[in-house]
Short mmCIF file of N, CA, C and O in Angstrom, two decimals:
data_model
loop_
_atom_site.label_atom_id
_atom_site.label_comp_id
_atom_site.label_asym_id
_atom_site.label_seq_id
_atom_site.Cartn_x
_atom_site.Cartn_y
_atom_site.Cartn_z
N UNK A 1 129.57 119.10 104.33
CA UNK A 1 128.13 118.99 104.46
C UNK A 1 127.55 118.18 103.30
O UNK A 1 126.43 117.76 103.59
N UNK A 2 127.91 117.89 102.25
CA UNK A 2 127.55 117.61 101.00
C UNK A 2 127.39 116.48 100.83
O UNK A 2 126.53 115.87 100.20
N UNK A 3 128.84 115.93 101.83
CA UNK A 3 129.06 114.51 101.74
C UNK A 3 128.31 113.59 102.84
O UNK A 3 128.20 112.37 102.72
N UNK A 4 127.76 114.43 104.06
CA UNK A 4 126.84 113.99 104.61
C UNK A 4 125.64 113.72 104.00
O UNK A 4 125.19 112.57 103.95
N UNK A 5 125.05 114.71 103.50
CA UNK A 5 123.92 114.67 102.51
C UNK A 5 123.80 113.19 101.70
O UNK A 5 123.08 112.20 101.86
N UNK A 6 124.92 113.54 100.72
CA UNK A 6 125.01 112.08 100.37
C UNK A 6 124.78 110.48 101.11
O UNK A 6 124.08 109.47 101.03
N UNK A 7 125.65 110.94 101.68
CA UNK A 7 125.94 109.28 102.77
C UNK A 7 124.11 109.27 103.13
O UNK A 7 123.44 108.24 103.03
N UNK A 8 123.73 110.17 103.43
CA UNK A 8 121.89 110.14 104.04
C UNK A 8 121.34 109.84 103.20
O UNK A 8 120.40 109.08 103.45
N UNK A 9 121.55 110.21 101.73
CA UNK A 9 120.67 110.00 100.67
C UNK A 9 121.38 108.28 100.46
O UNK A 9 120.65 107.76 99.60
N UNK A 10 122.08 107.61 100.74
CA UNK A 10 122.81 106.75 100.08
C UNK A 10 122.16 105.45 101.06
O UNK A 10 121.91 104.33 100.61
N UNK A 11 121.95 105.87 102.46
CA UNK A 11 121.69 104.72 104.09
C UNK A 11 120.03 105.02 103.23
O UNK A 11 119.56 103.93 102.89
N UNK A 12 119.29 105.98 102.91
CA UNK A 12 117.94 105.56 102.36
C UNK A 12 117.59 104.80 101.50
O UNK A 12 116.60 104.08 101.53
N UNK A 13 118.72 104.94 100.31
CA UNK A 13 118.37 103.97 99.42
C UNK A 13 118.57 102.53 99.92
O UNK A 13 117.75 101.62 99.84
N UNK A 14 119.66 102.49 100.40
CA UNK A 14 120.01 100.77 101.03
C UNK A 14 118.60 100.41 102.35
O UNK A 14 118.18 99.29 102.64
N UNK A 15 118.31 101.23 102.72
CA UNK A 15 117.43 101.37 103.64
C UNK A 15 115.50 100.68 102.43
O UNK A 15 114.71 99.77 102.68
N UNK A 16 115.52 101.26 101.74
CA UNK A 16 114.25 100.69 101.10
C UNK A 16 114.61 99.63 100.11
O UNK A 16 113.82 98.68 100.10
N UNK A 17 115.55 99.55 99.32
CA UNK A 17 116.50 98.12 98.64
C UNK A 17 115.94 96.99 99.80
O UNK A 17 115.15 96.10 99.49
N UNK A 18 116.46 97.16 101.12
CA UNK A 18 116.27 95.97 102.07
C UNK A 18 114.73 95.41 101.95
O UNK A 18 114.37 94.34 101.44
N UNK A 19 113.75 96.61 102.68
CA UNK A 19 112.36 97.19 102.75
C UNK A 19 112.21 95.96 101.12
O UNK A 19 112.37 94.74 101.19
N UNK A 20 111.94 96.59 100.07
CA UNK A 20 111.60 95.44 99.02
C UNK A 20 112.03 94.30 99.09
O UNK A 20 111.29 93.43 98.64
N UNK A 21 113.28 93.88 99.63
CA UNK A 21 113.69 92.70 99.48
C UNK A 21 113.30 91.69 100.39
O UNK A 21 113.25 90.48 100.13
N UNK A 22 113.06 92.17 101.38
CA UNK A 22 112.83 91.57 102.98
C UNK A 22 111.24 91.43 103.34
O UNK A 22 110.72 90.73 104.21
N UNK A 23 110.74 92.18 102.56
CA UNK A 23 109.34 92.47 102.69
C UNK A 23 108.26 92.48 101.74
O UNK A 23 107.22 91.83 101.83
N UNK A 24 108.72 93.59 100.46
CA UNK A 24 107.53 93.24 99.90
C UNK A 24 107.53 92.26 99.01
O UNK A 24 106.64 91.43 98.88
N UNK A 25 108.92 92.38 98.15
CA UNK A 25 108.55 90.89 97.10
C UNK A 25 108.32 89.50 98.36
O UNK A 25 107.35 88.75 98.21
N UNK A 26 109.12 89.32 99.32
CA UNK A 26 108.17 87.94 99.69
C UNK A 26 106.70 87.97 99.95
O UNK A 26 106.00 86.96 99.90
N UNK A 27 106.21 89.26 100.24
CA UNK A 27 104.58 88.97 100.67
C UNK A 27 103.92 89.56 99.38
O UNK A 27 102.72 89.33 99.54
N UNK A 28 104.08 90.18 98.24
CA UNK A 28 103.11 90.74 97.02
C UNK A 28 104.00 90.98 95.45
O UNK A 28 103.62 91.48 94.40
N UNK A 29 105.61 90.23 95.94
CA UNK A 29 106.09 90.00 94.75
C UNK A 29 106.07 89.16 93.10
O UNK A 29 106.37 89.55 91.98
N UNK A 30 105.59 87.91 93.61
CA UNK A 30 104.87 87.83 92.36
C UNK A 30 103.56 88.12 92.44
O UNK A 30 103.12 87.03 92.81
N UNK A 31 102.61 88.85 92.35
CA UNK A 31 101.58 89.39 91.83
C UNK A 31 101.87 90.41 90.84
O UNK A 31 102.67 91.34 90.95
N UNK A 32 101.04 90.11 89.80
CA UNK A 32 101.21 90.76 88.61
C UNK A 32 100.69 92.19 88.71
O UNK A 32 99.52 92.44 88.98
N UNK A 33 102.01 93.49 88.38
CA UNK A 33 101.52 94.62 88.84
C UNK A 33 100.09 95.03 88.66
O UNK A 33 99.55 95.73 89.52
N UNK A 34 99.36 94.61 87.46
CA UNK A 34 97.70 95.26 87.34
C UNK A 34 96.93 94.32 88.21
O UNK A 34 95.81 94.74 88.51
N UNK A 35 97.35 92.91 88.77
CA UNK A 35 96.39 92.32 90.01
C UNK A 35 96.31 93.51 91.21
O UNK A 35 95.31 93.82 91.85
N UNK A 36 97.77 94.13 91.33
CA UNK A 36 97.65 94.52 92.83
C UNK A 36 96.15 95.87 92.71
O UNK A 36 95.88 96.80 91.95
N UNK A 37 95.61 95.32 93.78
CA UNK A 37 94.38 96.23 94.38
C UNK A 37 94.46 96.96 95.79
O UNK A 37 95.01 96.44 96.75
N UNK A 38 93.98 97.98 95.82
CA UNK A 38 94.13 98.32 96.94
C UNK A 38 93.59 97.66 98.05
O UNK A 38 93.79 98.27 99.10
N UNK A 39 92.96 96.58 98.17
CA UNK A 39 92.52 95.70 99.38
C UNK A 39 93.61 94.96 99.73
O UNK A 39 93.93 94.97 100.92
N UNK A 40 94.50 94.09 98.65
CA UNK A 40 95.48 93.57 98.10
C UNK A 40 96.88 94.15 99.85
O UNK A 40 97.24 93.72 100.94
N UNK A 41 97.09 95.42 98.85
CA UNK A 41 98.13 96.23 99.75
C UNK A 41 97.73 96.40 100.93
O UNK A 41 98.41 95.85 101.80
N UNK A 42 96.41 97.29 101.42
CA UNK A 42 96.18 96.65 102.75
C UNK A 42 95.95 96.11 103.36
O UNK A 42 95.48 96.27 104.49
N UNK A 43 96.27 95.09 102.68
CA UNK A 43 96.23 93.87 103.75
C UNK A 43 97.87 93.48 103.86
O UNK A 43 98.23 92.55 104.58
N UNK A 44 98.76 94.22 103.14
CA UNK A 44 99.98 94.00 103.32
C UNK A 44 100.27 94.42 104.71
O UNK A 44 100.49 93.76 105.72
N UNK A 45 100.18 95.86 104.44
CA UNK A 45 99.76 97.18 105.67
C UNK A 45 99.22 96.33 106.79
O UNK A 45 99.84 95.89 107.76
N UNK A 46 98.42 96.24 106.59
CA UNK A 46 97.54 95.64 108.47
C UNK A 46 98.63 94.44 108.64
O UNK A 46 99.06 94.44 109.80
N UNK A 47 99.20 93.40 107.82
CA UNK A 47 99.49 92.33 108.45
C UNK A 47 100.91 92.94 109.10
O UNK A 47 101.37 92.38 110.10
N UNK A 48 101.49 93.89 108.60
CA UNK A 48 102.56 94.22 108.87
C UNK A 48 102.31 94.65 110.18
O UNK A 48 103.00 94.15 111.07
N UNK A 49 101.32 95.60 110.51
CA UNK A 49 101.01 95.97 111.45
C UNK A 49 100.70 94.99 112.73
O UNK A 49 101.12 95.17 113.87
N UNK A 50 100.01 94.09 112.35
CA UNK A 50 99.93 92.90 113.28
C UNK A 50 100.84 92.24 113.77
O UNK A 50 100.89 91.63 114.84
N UNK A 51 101.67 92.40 112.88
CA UNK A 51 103.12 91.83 113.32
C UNK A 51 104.18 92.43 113.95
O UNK A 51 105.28 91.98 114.27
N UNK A 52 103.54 93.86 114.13
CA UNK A 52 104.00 94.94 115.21
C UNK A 52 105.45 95.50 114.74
O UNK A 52 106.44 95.48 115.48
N UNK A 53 105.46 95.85 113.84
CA UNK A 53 106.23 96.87 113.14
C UNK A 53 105.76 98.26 113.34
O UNK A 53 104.67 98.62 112.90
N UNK A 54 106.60 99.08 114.04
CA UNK A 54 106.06 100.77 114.20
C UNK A 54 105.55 101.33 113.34
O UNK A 54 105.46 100.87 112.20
N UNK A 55 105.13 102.37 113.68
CA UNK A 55 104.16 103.00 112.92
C UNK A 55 105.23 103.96 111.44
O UNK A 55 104.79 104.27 110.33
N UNK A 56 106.59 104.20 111.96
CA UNK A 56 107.56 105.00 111.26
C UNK A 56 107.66 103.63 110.50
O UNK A 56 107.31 103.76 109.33
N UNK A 57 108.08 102.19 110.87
CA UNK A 57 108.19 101.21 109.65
C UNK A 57 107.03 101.33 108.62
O UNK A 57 106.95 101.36 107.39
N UNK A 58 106.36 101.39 109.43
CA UNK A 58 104.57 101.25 108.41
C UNK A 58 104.63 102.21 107.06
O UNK A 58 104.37 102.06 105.87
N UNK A 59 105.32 103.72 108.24
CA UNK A 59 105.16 104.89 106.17
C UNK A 59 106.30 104.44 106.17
O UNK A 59 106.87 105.10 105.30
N UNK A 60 106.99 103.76 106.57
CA UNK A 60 108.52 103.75 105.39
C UNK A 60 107.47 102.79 104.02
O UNK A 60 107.22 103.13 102.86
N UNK A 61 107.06 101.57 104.78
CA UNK A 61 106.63 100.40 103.35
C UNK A 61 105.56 100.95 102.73
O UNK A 61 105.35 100.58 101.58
N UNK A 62 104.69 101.91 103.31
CA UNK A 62 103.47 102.56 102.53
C UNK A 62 104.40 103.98 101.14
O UNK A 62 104.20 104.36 99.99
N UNK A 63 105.34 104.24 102.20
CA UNK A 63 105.95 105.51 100.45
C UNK A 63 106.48 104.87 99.97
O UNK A 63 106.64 105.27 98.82
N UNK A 64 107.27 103.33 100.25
CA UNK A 64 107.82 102.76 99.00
C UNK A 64 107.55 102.53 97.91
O UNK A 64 107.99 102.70 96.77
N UNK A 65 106.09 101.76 98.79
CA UNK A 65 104.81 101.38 97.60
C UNK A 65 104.18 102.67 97.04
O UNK A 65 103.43 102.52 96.08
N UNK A 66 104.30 103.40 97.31
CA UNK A 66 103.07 104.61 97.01
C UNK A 66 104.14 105.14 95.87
O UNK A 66 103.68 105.02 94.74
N UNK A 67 105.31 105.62 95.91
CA UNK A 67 106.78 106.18 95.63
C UNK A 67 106.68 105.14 93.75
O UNK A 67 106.76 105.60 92.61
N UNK A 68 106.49 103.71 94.24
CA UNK A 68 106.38 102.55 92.92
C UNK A 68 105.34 102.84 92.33
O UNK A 68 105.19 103.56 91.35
N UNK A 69 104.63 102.28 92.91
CA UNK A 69 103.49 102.74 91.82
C UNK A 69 103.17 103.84 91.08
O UNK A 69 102.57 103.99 90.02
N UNK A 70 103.72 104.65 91.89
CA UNK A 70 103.55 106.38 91.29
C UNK A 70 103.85 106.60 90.30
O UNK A 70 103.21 107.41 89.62
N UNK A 71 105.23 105.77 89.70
CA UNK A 71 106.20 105.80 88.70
C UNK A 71 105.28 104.88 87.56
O UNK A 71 105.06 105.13 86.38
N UNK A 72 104.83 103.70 88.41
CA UNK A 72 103.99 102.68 87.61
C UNK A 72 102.96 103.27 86.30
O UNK A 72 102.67 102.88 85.17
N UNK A 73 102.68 104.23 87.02
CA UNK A 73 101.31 105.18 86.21
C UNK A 73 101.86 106.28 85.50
O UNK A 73 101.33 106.56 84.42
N UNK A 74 103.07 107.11 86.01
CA UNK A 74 103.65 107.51 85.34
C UNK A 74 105.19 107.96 85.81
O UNK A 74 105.58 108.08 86.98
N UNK A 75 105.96 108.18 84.58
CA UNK A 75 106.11 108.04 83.62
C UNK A 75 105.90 106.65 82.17
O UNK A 75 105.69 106.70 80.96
N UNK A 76 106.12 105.52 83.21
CA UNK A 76 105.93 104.26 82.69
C UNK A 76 104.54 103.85 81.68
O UNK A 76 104.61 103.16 80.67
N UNK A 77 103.26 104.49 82.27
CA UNK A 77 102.02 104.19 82.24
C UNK A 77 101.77 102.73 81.79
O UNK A 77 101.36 102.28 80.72
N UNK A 78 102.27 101.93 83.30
CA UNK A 78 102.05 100.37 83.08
C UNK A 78 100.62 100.56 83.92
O UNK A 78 99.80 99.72 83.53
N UNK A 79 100.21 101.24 84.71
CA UNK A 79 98.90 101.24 85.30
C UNK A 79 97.82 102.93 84.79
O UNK A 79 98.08 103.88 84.05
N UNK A 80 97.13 102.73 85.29
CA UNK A 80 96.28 103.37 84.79
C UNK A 80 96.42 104.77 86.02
O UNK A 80 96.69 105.96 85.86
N UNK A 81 96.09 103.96 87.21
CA UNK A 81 95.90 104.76 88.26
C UNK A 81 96.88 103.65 90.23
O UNK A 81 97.09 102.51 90.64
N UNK A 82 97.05 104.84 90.59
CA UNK A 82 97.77 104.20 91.34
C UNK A 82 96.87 103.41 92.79
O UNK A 82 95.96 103.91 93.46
N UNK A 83 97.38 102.31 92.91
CA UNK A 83 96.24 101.48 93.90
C UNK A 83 96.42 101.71 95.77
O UNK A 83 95.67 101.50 96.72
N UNK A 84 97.73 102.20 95.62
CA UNK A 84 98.23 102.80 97.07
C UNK A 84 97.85 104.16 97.54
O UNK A 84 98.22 104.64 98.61
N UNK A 85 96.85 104.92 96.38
CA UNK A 85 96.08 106.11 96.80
C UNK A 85 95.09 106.13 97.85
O UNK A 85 94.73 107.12 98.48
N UNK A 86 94.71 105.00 97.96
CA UNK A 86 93.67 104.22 98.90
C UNK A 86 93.72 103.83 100.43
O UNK A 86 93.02 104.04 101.42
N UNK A 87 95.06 103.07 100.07
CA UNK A 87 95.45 102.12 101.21
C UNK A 87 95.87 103.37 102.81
O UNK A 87 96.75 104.22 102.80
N UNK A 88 95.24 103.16 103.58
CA UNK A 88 95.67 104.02 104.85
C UNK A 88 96.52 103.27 106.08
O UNK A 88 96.40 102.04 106.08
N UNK A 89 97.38 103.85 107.12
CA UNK A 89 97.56 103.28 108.07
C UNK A 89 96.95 102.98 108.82
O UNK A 89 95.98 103.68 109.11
N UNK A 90 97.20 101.78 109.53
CA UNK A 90 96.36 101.80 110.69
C UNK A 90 96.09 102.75 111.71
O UNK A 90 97.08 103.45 111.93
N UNK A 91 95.19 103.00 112.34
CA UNK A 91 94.77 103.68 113.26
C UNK A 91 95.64 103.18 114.65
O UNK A 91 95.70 101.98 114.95
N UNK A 92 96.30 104.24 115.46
CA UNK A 92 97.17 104.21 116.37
C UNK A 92 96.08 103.46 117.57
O UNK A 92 94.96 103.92 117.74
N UNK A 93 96.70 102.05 118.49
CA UNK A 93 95.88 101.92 119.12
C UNK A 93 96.56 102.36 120.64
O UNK A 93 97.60 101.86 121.06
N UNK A 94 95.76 103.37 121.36
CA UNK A 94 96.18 103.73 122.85
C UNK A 94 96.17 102.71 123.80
O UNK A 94 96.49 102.95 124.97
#
């Protein structure tokens, strides 16, 4: 059981590794961490959305970011306050 655990904890990490690599540094990677604003990110969010990525992709890239920055503010305290406190999903359209 343990080693399942693992292997799950192990496909997540490679799983958001991709998620940054594939996604966010090309669309908000160089921006300098104190530029990013929360209008900034959602507009990451919506475009992603526009581009019709599910709604389960959507919180995967919203806790990545939320997960980073979190760290950003603290322990690090490169930010003050975190800018992904803000940012919401889109609203499901029926």
């Amino acid at each position: 059981m343990l080693l399942l655990q693992q292997s799950a904890h192990h496909n997540t990490q490679e799983n958001y590794k991709g998620i940054i690599k594939n996604h966010i540094k090309p669309a908000i990677g160089m921006i300098k961490l104190r530029s990013l604003t929360p209008e900034l990110l959602q507009k990451f969010i919506n475009d992603k959305y526009r581009e019709g990525y599910s709604r389960k992709t959507l919180t995967i890239f919203h806790t990545v970011l939320q997960h980073a920055l979190k760290q950003a503010v603290y322990p690090y305290k490169l930010l003050n306050e975190n800018p992904m406190q803000y940012v919401k999903l889109p609203k499901k359209e029926n």
